[in-house]
Amino acid sequence: MQTKCYPASRLYQFGFELLKKMGIEAEQASLVSDVLFYASLGGHPGQGQGYSRLPRQWRRIQAGGFDLGARPDVIRQGNCWALLDGKNTLGP
Protein backbone atom coordinates (compact mmCIF):
# COMPACT_ATOMS: atom_id res chain seq x y z
CA MET A 1 0.00 0.00 0.00
CA GLN A 2 1.29 3.42 -0.92
CA THR A 3 1.44 6.02 1.84
CA LYS A 4 -0.12 9.39 1.08
CA CYS A 5 0.78 12.62 2.84
CA TYR A 6 -1.68 15.43 3.49
CA PRO A 7 -1.29 18.81 5.17
CA ALA A 8 -2.07 18.70 8.89
CA SER A 9 -4.85 21.27 8.43
CA ARG A 10 -6.59 18.93 5.99
CA LEU A 11 -6.40 16.06 8.47
CA TYR A 12 -7.90 18.20 11.22
CA GLN A 13 -10.71 19.44 8.94
CA PHE A 14 -11.48 15.89 7.81
CA GLY A 15 -11.81 14.70 11.41
CA PHE A 16 -13.91 17.69 12.43
CA GLU A 17 -16.32 17.28 9.51
CA LEU A 18 -16.57 13.53 10.08
CA LEU A 19 -17.47 14.04 13.74
CA LYS A 20 -20.19 16.52 12.75
CA LYS A 21 -21.59 14.00 10.27
CA MET A 22 -21.73 11.50 13.14
CA GLY A 23 -24.23 13.84 14.81
CA ILE A 24 -21.89 15.66 17.16
CA GLU A 25 -22.47 19.40 17.67
CA ALA A 26 -19.79 21.66 16.20
CA GLU A 27 -18.42 22.84 19.58
CA GLN A 28 -17.96 19.30 20.89
CA ALA A 29 -16.71 18.06 17.50
CA SER A 30 -14.04 20.75 17.60
CA LEU A 31 -12.87 19.73 21.10
CA VAL A 32 -12.80 16.02 20.29
CA SER A 33 -11.13 16.62 16.94
CA ASP A 34 -8.41 18.71 18.63
CA VAL A 35 -7.52 15.85 20.97
CA LEU A 36 -7.68 13.18 18.28
CA PHE A 37 -5.70 15.35 15.87
CA TYR A 38 -2.78 15.87 18.25
CA ALA A 39 -2.87 12.22 19.31
CA SER A 40 -2.67 11.25 15.63
CA LEU A 41 0.35 13.46 15.05
CA GLY A 42 2.22 12.27 18.13
CA GLY A 43 1.08 8.67 18.30
CA HIS A 44 2.33 5.48 16.82
CA PRO A 45 0.37 3.93 13.94
CA GLY A 46 -1.73 0.95 14.89
CA GLN A 47 -1.84 1.71 18.61
CA GLY A 48 -5.41 3.00 18.69
CA GLN A 49 -4.53 6.64 19.16
CA GLY A 50 -5.99 9.64 17.45
CA TYR A 51 -8.33 9.44 14.49
CA SER A 52 -7.92 5.67 14.33
CA ARG A 53 -10.45 5.62 17.20
CA LEU A 54 -13.24 7.03 15.01
CA PRO A 55 -14.56 3.73 13.60
CA ARG A 56 -14.92 2.31 17.13
CA GLN A 57 -16.55 5.52 18.36
CA TRP A 58 -18.94 5.47 15.40
CA ARG A 59 -20.03 1.92 16.23
CA ARG A 60 -20.62 2.96 19.82
CA ILE A 61 -22.66 6.01 18.73
CA GLN A 62 -24.82 3.77 16.52
CA ALA A 63 -25.37 1.38 19.43
CA GLY A 64 -26.47 4.25 21.72
CA GLY A 65 -23.36 3.96 23.86
CA PHE A 66 -22.72 7.70 24.14
CA ASP A 67 -24.92 10.51 25.41
CA LEU A 68 -24.06 13.07 22.74
CA GLY A 69 -26.06 15.82 24.47
CA ALA A 70 -24.28 15.47 27.82
CA ARG A 71 -21.53 17.77 29.03
CA PRO A 72 -18.95 16.77 31.65
CA ASP A 73 -19.21 18.27 35.14
CA VAL A 74 -16.40 19.17 37.52
CA ILE A 75 -17.12 17.25 40.73
CA ARG A 76 -14.13 18.49 42.75
CA GLN A 77 -10.94 20.32 41.96
CA GLY A 78 -7.70 21.39 43.51
CA ASN A 79 -4.82 23.61 42.47
CA CYS A 80 -3.55 21.18 39.83
CA TRP A 81 -6.23 18.49 39.49
CA ALA A 82 -9.91 18.00 38.80
CA LEU A 83 -12.33 15.10 39.23
CA LEU A 84 -14.79 15.03 36.34
CA ASP A 85 -18.03 13.21 35.68
CA GLY A 86 -17.89 12.55 31.94
CA LYS A 87 -21.62 11.63 31.87
CA ASN A 88 -20.93 9.03 29.20
CA THR A 89 -20.38 11.64 26.53
CA LEU A 90 -17.96 11.36 23.64
CA GLY A 91 -14.30 11.72 24.45
CA PRO A 92 -10.99 10.57 23.11
mmCIF file of N, CA, C and O in Angstrom:
data_model
loop_
_atom_site.group_PDB
_atom_site.id
_atom_site.type_symbol
_atom_site.label_atom_id
_atom_site.label_comp_id
_atom_site.label_asym_id
_atom_site.label_seq_id
_atom_site.Cartn_x
_atom_site.Cartn_y
_atom_site.Cartn_z
ATOM 1 N N MET A 1 0.831 -1.169 0.000
ATOM 2 C CA MET A 1 0.000 0.000 0.000
ATOM 3 C C MET A 1 0.883 1.241 0.000
ATOM 4 O O MET A 1 1.851 1.318 0.736
ATOM 5 N N GLN A 2 0.531 2.185 -0.833
ATOM 6 C CA GLN A 2 1.288 3.418 -0.924
ATOM 7 C C GLN A 2 0.814 4.399 0.145
ATOM 8 O O GLN A 2 -0.380 4.565 0.361
ATOM 9 N N THR A 3 1.760 5.031 0.825
ATOM 10 C CA THR A 3 1.440 6.024 1.845
ATOM 11 C C THR A 3 1.212 7.369 1.176
ATOM 12 O O THR A 3 1.972 7.771 0.303
ATOM 13 N N LYS A 4 0.154 8.058 1.597
ATOM 14 C CA LYS A 4 -0.117 9.391 1.082
ATOM 15 C C LYS A 4 0.075 10.392 2.203
ATOM 16 O O LYS A 4 -0.242 10.115 3.359
ATOM 17 N N CYS A 5 0.577 11.546 1.873
ATOM 18 C CA CYS A 5 0.781 12.617 2.842
ATOM 19 C C CYS A 5 -0.172 13.763 2.541
ATOM 20 O O CYS A 5 -0.376 14.124 1.375
ATOM 21 N N TYR A 6 -0.766 14.300 3.604
ATOM 22 C CA TYR A 6 -1.684 15.426 3.492
ATOM 23 C C TYR A 6 -1.264 16.496 4.486
ATOM 24 O O TYR A 6 -0.689 16.184 5.535
ATOM 25 N N PRO A 7 -1.585 17.747 4.194
ATOM 26 C CA PRO A 7 -1.286 18.807 5.170
ATOM 27 C C PRO A 7 -2.048 18.556 6.474
ATOM 28 O O PRO A 7 -3.173 18.042 6.461
ATOM 29 N N ALA A 8 -1.446 18.909 7.586
ATOM 30 C CA ALA A 8 -2.071 18.700 8.892
ATOM 31 C C ALA A 8 -3.433 19.387 8.971
ATOM 32 O O ALA A 8 -4.372 18.837 9.546
ATOM 33 N N SER A 9 -3.568 20.553 8.377
ATOM 34 C CA SER A 9 -4.850 21.272 8.427
ATOM 35 C C SER A 9 -5.960 20.478 7.741
ATOM 36 O O SER A 9 -7.112 20.497 8.167
ATOM 37 N N ARG A 10 -5.590 19.753 6.693
ATOM 38 C CA ARG A 10 -6.588 18.935 5.988
ATOM 39 C C ARG A 10 -7.021 17.744 6.847
ATOM 40 O O ARG A 10 -8.193 17.363 6.860
ATOM 41 N N LEU A 11 -6.079 17.151 7.563
ATOM 42 C CA LEU A 11 -6.396 16.055 8.466
ATOM 43 C C LEU A 11 -7.346 16.521 9.566
ATOM 44 O O LEU A 11 -8.344 15.870 9.860
ATOM 45 N N TYR A 12 -7.033 17.667 10.162
ATOM 46 C CA TYR A 12 -7.901 18.202 11.215
ATOM 47 C C TYR A 12 -9.308 18.453 10.674
ATOM 48 O O TYR A 12 -10.303 18.067 11.284
ATOM 49 N N GLN A 13 -9.402 19.112 9.528
ATOM 50 C CA GLN A 13 -10.707 19.441 8.944
ATOM 51 C C GLN A 13 -11.498 18.179 8.614
ATOM 52 O O GLN A 13 -12.707 18.123 8.833
ATOM 53 N N PHE A 14 -10.823 17.157 8.110
ATOM 54 C CA PHE A 14 -11.479 15.890 7.813
ATOM 55 C C PHE A 14 -12.092 15.306 9.087
ATOM 56 O O PHE A 14 -13.252 14.902 9.108
ATOM 57 N N GLY A 15 -11.306 15.244 10.156
ATOM 58 C CA GLY A 15 -11.806 14.697 11.414
ATOM 59 C C GLY A 15 -12.963 15.503 11.974
ATOM 60 O O GLY A 15 -13.967 14.939 12.429
ATOM 61 N N PHE A 16 -12.860 16.805 11.922
ATOM 62 C CA PHE A 16 -13.913 17.694 12.429
ATOM 63 C C PHE A 16 -15.209 17.484 11.649
ATOM 64 O O PHE A 16 -16.283 17.315 12.242
ATOM 65 N N GLU A 17 -15.113 17.467 10.339
ATOM 66 C CA GLU A 17 -16.317 17.280 9.508
ATOM 67 C C GLU A 17 -16.920 15.886 9.714
ATOM 68 O O GLU A 17 -18.143 15.736 9.743
ATOM 69 N N LEU A 18 -16.079 14.886 9.856
ATOM 70 C CA LEU A 18 -16.572 13.530 10.079
ATOM 71 C C LEU A 18 -17.327 13.436 11.405
ATOM 72 O O LEU A 18 -18.406 12.842 11.481
ATOM 73 N N LEU A 19 -16.787 14.036 12.446
ATOM 74 C CA LEU A 19 -17.468 14.043 13.740
ATOM 75 C C LEU A 19 -18.831 14.736 13.649
ATOM 76 O O LEU A 19 -19.816 14.266 14.228
ATOM 77 N N LYS A 20 -18.897 15.833 12.921
ATOM 78 C CA LYS A 20 -20.185 16.517 12.754
ATOM 79 C C LYS A 20 -21.173 15.633 12.009
ATOM 80 O O LYS A 20 -22.353 15.586 12.353
ATOM 81 N N LYS A 21 -20.704 14.897 11.005
ATOM 82 C CA LYS A 21 -21.595 13.996 10.271
ATOM 83 C C LYS A 21 -22.063 12.837 11.144
ATOM 84 O O LYS A 21 -23.086 12.221 10.861
ATOM 85 N N MET A 22 -21.326 12.540 12.192
ATOM 86 C CA MET A 22 -21.734 11.501 13.140
ATOM 87 C C MET A 22 -22.833 12.003 14.082
ATOM 88 O O MET A 22 -23.322 11.245 14.903
ATOM 89 N N GLY A 23 -23.169 13.287 13.975
ATOM 90 C CA GLY A 23 -24.233 13.843 14.810
ATOM 91 C C GLY A 23 -23.739 14.621 16.006
ATOM 92 O O GLY A 23 -24.516 14.960 16.901
ATOM 93 N N ILE A 24 -22.470 14.942 16.027
ATOM 94 C CA ILE A 24 -21.887 15.661 17.157
ATOM 95 C C ILE A 24 -21.928 17.158 16.859
ATOM 96 O O ILE A 24 -21.563 17.594 15.771
ATOM 97 N N GLU A 25 -22.380 17.941 17.840
ATOM 98 C CA GLU A 25 -22.467 19.400 17.674
ATOM 99 C C GLU A 25 -21.079 19.969 17.392
ATOM 100 O O GLU A 25 -20.066 19.442 17.850
ATOM 101 N N ALA A 26 -21.050 21.081 16.667
ATOM 102 C CA ALA A 26 -19.788 21.663 16.204
ATOM 103 C C ALA A 26 -18.816 21.957 17.346
ATOM 104 O O ALA A 26 -17.617 21.676 17.234
ATOM 105 N N GLU A 27 -19.305 22.499 18.466
ATOM 106 C CA GLU A 27 -18.416 22.841 19.579
ATOM 107 C C GLU A 27 -17.732 21.587 20.136
ATOM 108 O O GLU A 27 -16.526 21.558 20.341
ATOM 109 N N GLN A 28 -18.518 20.542 20.363
ATOM 110 C CA GLN A 28 -17.957 19.304 20.893
ATOM 111 C C GLN A 28 -17.090 18.614 19.840
ATOM 112 O O GLN A 28 -16.036 18.069 20.153
ATOM 113 N N ALA A 29 -17.506 18.652 18.576
ATOM 114 C CA ALA A 29 -16.709 18.064 17.498
ATOM 115 C C ALA A 29 -15.342 18.727 17.418
ATOM 116 O O ALA A 29 -14.334 18.058 17.181
ATOM 117 N N SER A 30 -15.305 20.028 17.636
ATOM 118 C CA SER A 30 -14.038 20.750 17.605
ATOM 119 C C SER A 30 -13.117 20.299 18.735
ATOM 120 O O SER A 30 -11.929 20.053 18.523
ATOM 121 N N LEU A 31 -13.673 20.165 19.951
ATOM 122 C CA LEU A 31 -12.865 19.728 21.096
ATOM 123 C C LEU A 31 -12.332 18.310 20.901
ATOM 124 O O LEU A 31 -11.145 18.045 21.113
ATOM 125 N N VAL A 32 -13.210 17.407 20.485
ATOM 126 C CA VAL A 32 -12.799 16.018 20.291
ATOM 127 C C VAL A 32 -11.797 15.921 19.142
ATOM 128 O O VAL A 32 -10.795 15.214 19.236
ATOM 129 N N SER A 33 -12.039 16.658 18.082
ATOM 130 C CA SER A 33 -11.129 16.620 16.942
ATOM 131 C C SER A 33 -9.747 17.155 17.319
ATOM 132 O O SER A 33 -8.733 16.625 16.866
ATOM 133 N N ASP A 34 -9.698 18.185 18.168
ATOM 134 C CA ASP A 34 -8.406 18.707 18.628
ATOM 135 C C ASP A 34 -7.588 17.603 19.302
ATOM 136 O O ASP A 34 -6.416 17.405 18.992
ATOM 137 N N VAL A 35 -8.228 16.889 20.230
ATOM 138 C CA VAL A 35 -7.523 15.851 20.972
ATOM 139 C C VAL A 35 -7.093 14.710 20.044
ATOM 140 O O VAL A 35 -5.950 14.261 20.090
ATOM 141 N N LEU A 36 -8.014 14.273 19.192
ATOM 142 C CA LEU A 36 -7.684 13.177 18.277
ATOM 143 C C LEU A 36 -6.612 13.585 17.272
ATOM 144 O O LEU A 36 -5.743 12.795 16.913
ATOM 145 N N PHE A 37 -6.674 14.832 16.821
ATOM 146 C CA PHE A 37 -5.698 15.354 15.870
ATOM 147 C C PHE A 37 -4.282 15.299 16.455
ATOM 148 O O PHE A 37 -3.365 14.739 15.853
ATOM 149 N N TYR A 38 -4.109 15.853 17.648
ATOM 150 C CA TYR A 38 -2.775 15.874 18.246
ATOM 151 C C TYR A 38 -2.307 14.478 18.639
ATOM 152 O O TYR A 38 -1.115 14.170 18.570
ATOM 153 N N ALA A 39 -3.238 13.613 19.023
ATOM 154 C CA ALA A 39 -2.865 12.222 19.307
ATOM 155 C C ALA A 39 -2.418 11.523 18.026
ATOM 156 O O ALA A 39 -1.489 10.704 18.055
ATOM 157 N N SER A 40 -3.067 11.839 16.907
ATOM 158 C CA SER A 40 -2.672 11.247 15.625
ATOM 159 C C SER A 40 -1.271 11.686 15.224
ATOM 160 O O SER A 40 -0.479 10.889 14.721
ATOM 161 N N LEU A 41 -0.960 12.947 15.445
ATOM 162 C CA LEU A 41 0.353 13.458 15.054
ATOM 163 C C LEU A 41 1.467 12.910 15.931
ATOM 164 O O LEU A 41 2.569 12.664 15.460
ATOM 165 N N GLY A 42 1.175 12.707 17.216
ATOM 166 C CA GLY A 42 2.219 12.267 18.134
ATOM 167 C C GLY A 42 2.212 10.791 18.442
ATOM 168 O O GLY A 42 3.112 10.293 19.103
ATOM 169 N N GLY A 43 1.217 10.093 17.965
ATOM 170 C CA GLY A 43 1.079 8.671 18.304
ATOM 171 C C GLY A 43 1.859 7.767 17.382
ATOM 172 O O GLY A 43 2.583 8.205 16.488
ATOM 173 N N HIS A 44 1.690 6.501 17.633
ATOM 174 C CA HIS A 44 2.331 5.478 16.819
ATOM 175 C C HIS A 44 1.252 4.735 16.047
ATOM 176 O O HIS A 44 0.268 4.291 16.635
ATOM 177 N N PRO A 45 1.401 4.601 14.738
ATOM 178 C CA PRO A 45 0.371 3.933 13.938
ATOM 179 C C PRO A 45 0.022 2.549 14.482
ATOM 180 O O PRO A 45 0.889 1.814 14.937
ATOM 181 N N GLY A 46 -1.261 2.258 14.471
ATOM 182 C CA GLY A 46 -1.726 0.949 14.890
ATOM 183 C C GLY A 46 -1.917 0.777 16.385
ATOM 184 O O GLY A 46 -2.261 -0.299 16.845
ATOM 185 N N GLN A 47 -1.706 1.835 17.171
ATOM 186 C CA GLN A 47 -1.843 1.715 18.615
ATOM 187 C C GLN A 47 -3.159 2.289 19.135
ATOM 188 O O GLN A 47 -3.319 2.497 20.328
ATOM 189 N N GLY A 48 -4.095 2.561 18.254
ATOM 190 C CA GLY A 48 -5.414 3.002 18.686
ATOM 191 C C GLY A 48 -5.473 4.428 19.182
ATOM 192 O O GLY A 48 -6.355 4.783 19.953
ATOM 193 N N GLN A 49 -4.540 5.249 18.740
ATOM 194 C CA GLN A 49 -4.530 6.639 19.162
ATOM 195 C C GLN A 49 -5.050 7.528 18.049
ATOM 196 O O GLN A 49 -4.960 7.208 16.883
ATOM 197 N N GLY A 50 -5.588 8.650 18.419
ATOM 198 C CA GLY A 50 -5.990 9.642 17.451
ATOM 199 C C GLY A 50 -7.192 9.241 16.625
ATOM 200 O O GLY A 50 -8.116 8.583 17.105
ATOM 201 N N TYR A 51 -7.181 9.647 15.379
ATOM 202 C CA TYR A 51 -8.329 9.438 14.494
ATOM 203 C C TYR A 51 -8.615 7.967 14.231
ATOM 204 O O TYR A 51 -9.695 7.622 13.790
ATOM 205 N N SER A 52 -7.662 7.095 14.519
ATOM 206 C CA SER A 52 -7.923 5.668 14.328
ATOM 207 C C SER A 52 -9.016 5.172 15.281
ATOM 208 O O SER A 52 -9.559 4.092 15.093
ATOM 209 N N ARG A 53 -9.375 5.977 16.270
ATOM 210 C CA ARG A 53 -10.451 5.620 17.201
ATOM 211 C C ARG A 53 -11.837 5.868 16.603
ATOM 212 O O ARG A 53 -12.838 5.363 17.120
ATOM 213 N N LEU A 54 -11.927 6.639 15.543
ATOM 214 C CA LEU A 54 -13.243 7.034 15.015
ATOM 215 C C LEU A 54 -14.135 5.869 14.606
ATOM 216 O O LEU A 54 -15.336 5.914 14.917
ATOM 217 N N PRO A 55 -13.652 4.827 13.940
ATOM 218 C CA PRO A 55 -14.565 3.726 13.604
ATOM 219 C C PRO A 55 -15.194 3.077 14.846
ATOM 220 O O PRO A 55 -16.388 2.787 14.876
ATOM 221 N N ARG A 56 -14.403 2.897 15.892
ATOM 222 C CA ARG A 56 -14.917 2.313 17.133
ATOM 223 C C ARG A 56 -15.926 3.260 17.792
ATOM 224 O O ARG A 56 -16.968 2.836 18.288
ATOM 225 N N GLN A 57 -15.615 4.554 17.778
ATOM 226 C CA GLN A 57 -16.546 5.517 18.364
ATOM 227 C C GLN A 57 -17.841 5.584 17.559
ATOM 228 O O GLN A 57 -18.922 5.712 18.126
ATOM 229 N N TRP A 58 -17.746 5.466 16.238
ATOM 230 C CA TRP A 58 -18.943 5.475 15.397
ATOM 231 C C TRP A 58 -19.844 4.280 15.723
ATOM 232 O O TRP A 58 -21.050 4.421 15.850
ATOM 233 N N ARG A 59 -19.241 3.104 15.873
ATOM 234 C CA ARG A 59 -20.032 1.925 16.234
ATOM 235 C C ARG A 59 -20.721 2.111 17.584
ATOM 236 O O ARG A 59 -21.875 1.726 17.763
ATOM 237 N N ARG A 60 -20.023 2.722 18.506
ATOM 238 C CA ARG A 60 -20.618 2.962 19.825
ATOM 239 C C ARG A 60 -21.736 4.000 19.746
ATOM 240 O O ARG A 60 -22.755 3.871 20.432
ATOM 241 N N ILE A 61 -21.591 5.017 18.926
ATOM 242 C CA ILE A 61 -22.662 6.008 18.726
ATOM 243 C C ILE A 61 -23.887 5.307 18.159
ATOM 244 O O ILE A 61 -25.012 5.504 18.637
ATOM 245 N N GLN A 62 -23.696 4.471 17.140
ATOM 246 C CA GLN A 62 -24.817 3.766 16.517
ATOM 247 C C GLN A 62 -25.533 2.848 17.504
ATOM 248 O O GLN A 62 -26.737 2.648 17.408
ATOM 249 N N ALA A 63 -24.792 2.296 18.444
ATOM 250 C CA ALA A 63 -25.375 1.384 19.435
ATOM 251 C C ALA A 63 -25.984 2.129 20.620
ATOM 252 O O ALA A 63 -26.518 1.499 21.530
ATOM 253 N N GLY A 64 -25.918 3.469 20.615
ATOM 254 C CA GLY A 64 -26.467 4.250 21.720
ATOM 255 C C GLY A 64 -25.563 4.295 22.935
ATOM 256 O O GLY A 64 -26.021 4.587 24.040
ATOM 257 N N GLY A 65 -24.294 4.032 22.746
ATOM 258 C CA GLY A 65 -23.358 3.957 23.857
ATOM 259 C C GLY A 65 -22.830 5.279 24.366
ATOM 260 O O GLY A 65 -22.128 5.314 25.368
ATOM 261 N N PHE A 66 -23.130 6.366 23.691
ATOM 262 C CA PHE A 66 -22.721 7.697 24.137
ATOM 263 C C PHE A 66 -23.958 8.560 24.319
ATOM 264 O O PHE A 66 -24.930 8.423 23.581
ATOM 265 N N ASP A 67 -23.898 9.473 25.268
ATOM 266 C CA ASP A 67 -24.924 10.505 25.410
ATOM 267 C C ASP A 67 -24.350 11.763 24.759
ATOM 268 O O ASP A 67 -23.594 12.507 25.385
ATOM 269 N N LEU A 68 -24.664 11.975 23.495
ATOM 270 C CA LEU A 68 -24.057 13.075 22.740
ATOM 271 C C LEU A 68 -24.499 14.446 23.221
ATOM 272 O O LEU A 68 -23.844 15.441 22.941
ATOM 273 N N GLY A 69 -25.600 14.533 23.957
ATOM 274 C CA GLY A 69 -26.061 15.818 24.471
ATOM 275 C C GLY A 69 -25.493 16.174 25.827
ATOM 276 O O GLY A 69 -25.654 17.294 26.304
ATOM 277 N N ALA A 70 -24.807 15.235 26.472
ATOM 278 C CA ALA A 70 -24.277 15.474 27.817
ATOM 279 C C ALA A 70 -23.019 16.328 27.767
ATOM 280 O O ALA A 70 -22.321 16.377 26.753
ATOM 281 N N ARG A 71 -22.764 17.004 28.866
ATOM 282 C CA ARG A 71 -21.534 17.775 29.028
ATOM 283 C C ARG A 71 -20.908 17.379 30.363
ATOM 284 O O ARG A 71 -21.607 17.280 31.368
ATOM 285 N N PRO A 72 -19.605 17.160 30.396
ATOM 286 C CA PRO A 72 -18.953 16.770 31.648
ATOM 287 C C PRO A 72 -19.117 17.837 32.729
ATOM 288 O O PRO A 72 -19.229 19.032 32.433
ATOM 289 N N ASP A 73 -19.149 17.381 33.982
ATOM 290 C CA ASP A 73 -19.209 18.274 35.139
ATOM 291 C C ASP A 73 -17.941 18.111 35.967
ATOM 292 O O ASP A 73 -17.400 17.012 36.075
ATOM 293 N N VAL A 74 -17.502 19.215 36.568
ATOM 294 C CA VAL A 74 -16.402 19.171 37.516
ATOM 295 C C VAL A 74 -17.012 18.830 38.875
ATOM 296 O O VAL A 74 -17.857 19.562 39.380
ATOM 297 N N ILE A 75 -16.603 17.698 39.436
ATOM 298 C CA ILE A 75 -17.123 17.252 40.729
ATOM 299 C C ILE A 75 -16.336 17.905 41.861
ATOM 300 O O ILE A 75 -16.916 18.451 42.794
ATOM 301 N N ARG A 76 -15.020 17.842 41.784
ATOM 302 C CA ARG A 76 -14.133 18.490 42.752
ATOM 303 C C ARG A 76 -12.882 18.914 42.017
ATOM 304 O O ARG A 76 -12.544 18.362 40.985
ATOM 305 N N GLN A 77 -12.196 19.899 42.578
ATOM 306 C CA GLN A 77 -10.945 20.316 41.960
ATOM 307 C C GLN A 77 -10.007 20.895 42.996
ATOM 308 O O GLN A 77 -10.439 21.369 44.041
ATOM 309 N N GLY A 78 -8.742 20.820 42.678
ATOM 310 C CA GLY A 78 -7.695 21.394 43.514
ATOM 311 C C GLY A 78 -6.859 22.333 42.671
ATOM 312 O O GLY A 78 -7.256 22.726 41.564
ATOM 313 N N ASN A 79 -5.694 22.679 43.173
ATOM 314 C CA ASN A 79 -4.822 23.614 42.466
ATOM 315 C C ASN A 79 -4.332 23.064 41.128
ATOM 316 O O ASN A 79 -4.140 23.823 40.182
ATOM 317 N N CYS A 80 -4.106 21.755 41.058
ATOM 318 C CA CYS A 80 -3.547 21.185 39.830
ATOM 319 C C CYS A 80 -4.250 19.894 39.418
ATOM 320 O O CYS A 80 -3.673 19.072 38.717
ATOM 321 N N TRP A 81 -5.504 19.702 39.847
ATOM 322 C CA TRP A 81 -6.233 18.492 39.494
ATOM 323 C C TRP A 81 -7.730 18.786 39.473
ATOM 324 O O TRP A 81 -8.197 19.782 40.019
ATOM 325 N N ALA A 82 -8.458 17.903 38.822
ATOM 326 C CA ALA A 82 -9.914 17.999 38.804
ATOM 327 C C ALA A 82 -10.485 16.588 38.659
ATOM 328 O O ALA A 82 -9.932 15.752 37.952
ATOM 329 N N LEU A 83 -11.582 16.342 39.350
ATOM 330 C CA LEU A 83 -12.328 15.101 39.234
ATOM 331 C C LEU A 83 -13.570 15.416 38.405
ATOM 332 O O LEU A 83 -14.359 16.280 38.771
ATOM 333 N N LEU A 84 -13.687 14.757 37.266
ATOM 334 C CA LEU A 84 -14.790 15.031 36.337
ATOM 335 C C LEU A 84 -15.765 13.872 36.288
ATOM 336 O O LEU A 84 -15.376 12.717 36.428
ATOM 337 N N ASP A 85 -17.022 14.198 36.042
ATOM 338 C CA ASP A 85 -18.032 13.212 35.683
ATOM 339 C C ASP A 85 -18.260 13.393 34.194
ATOM 340 O O ASP A 85 -18.819 14.401 33.769
ATOM 341 N N GLY A 86 -17.794 12.438 33.389
ATOM 342 C CA GLY A 86 -17.894 12.550 31.939
ATOM 343 C C GLY A 86 -19.297 12.331 31.403
ATOM 344 O O GLY A 86 -19.564 12.608 30.243
ATOM 345 N N LYS A 87 -20.212 11.853 32.236
ATOM 346 C CA LYS A 87 -21.616 11.633 31.869
ATOM 347 C C LYS A 87 -21.789 10.823 30.595
ATOM 348 O O LYS A 87 -22.726 11.015 29.852
ATOM 349 N N ASN A 88 -20.863 9.937 30.344
ATOM 350 C CA ASN A 88 -20.932 9.030 29.201
ATOM 351 C C ASN A 88 -21.038 9.753 27.858
ATOM 352 O O ASN A 88 -21.658 9.293 26.911
ATOM 353 N N THR A 89 -20.401 10.916 27.797
ATOM 354 C CA THR A 89 -20.380 11.645 26.532
ATOM 355 C C THR A 89 -19.123 11.260 25.749
ATOM 356 O O THR A 89 -18.254 10.572 26.256
ATOM 357 N N LEU A 90 -19.064 11.698 24.527
ATOM 358 C CA LEU A 90 -17.957 11.358 23.645
ATOM 359 C C LEU A 90 -16.660 11.985 24.140
ATOM 360 O O LEU A 90 -16.643 13.135 24.559
ATOM 361 N N GLY A 91 -15.618 11.237 24.098
ATOM 362 C CA GLY A 91 -14.298 11.722 24.453
ATOM 363 C C GLY A 91 -13.266 10.872 23.746
ATOM 364 O O GLY A 91 -13.590 9.847 23.170
ATOM 365 N N PRO A 92 -12.043 11.315 23.779
ATOM 366 C CA PRO A 92 -10.992 10.572 23.113
ATOM 367 C C PRO A 92 -10.636 9.268 23.794
ATOM 368 O O PRO A 92 -10.933 9.004 24.881
#
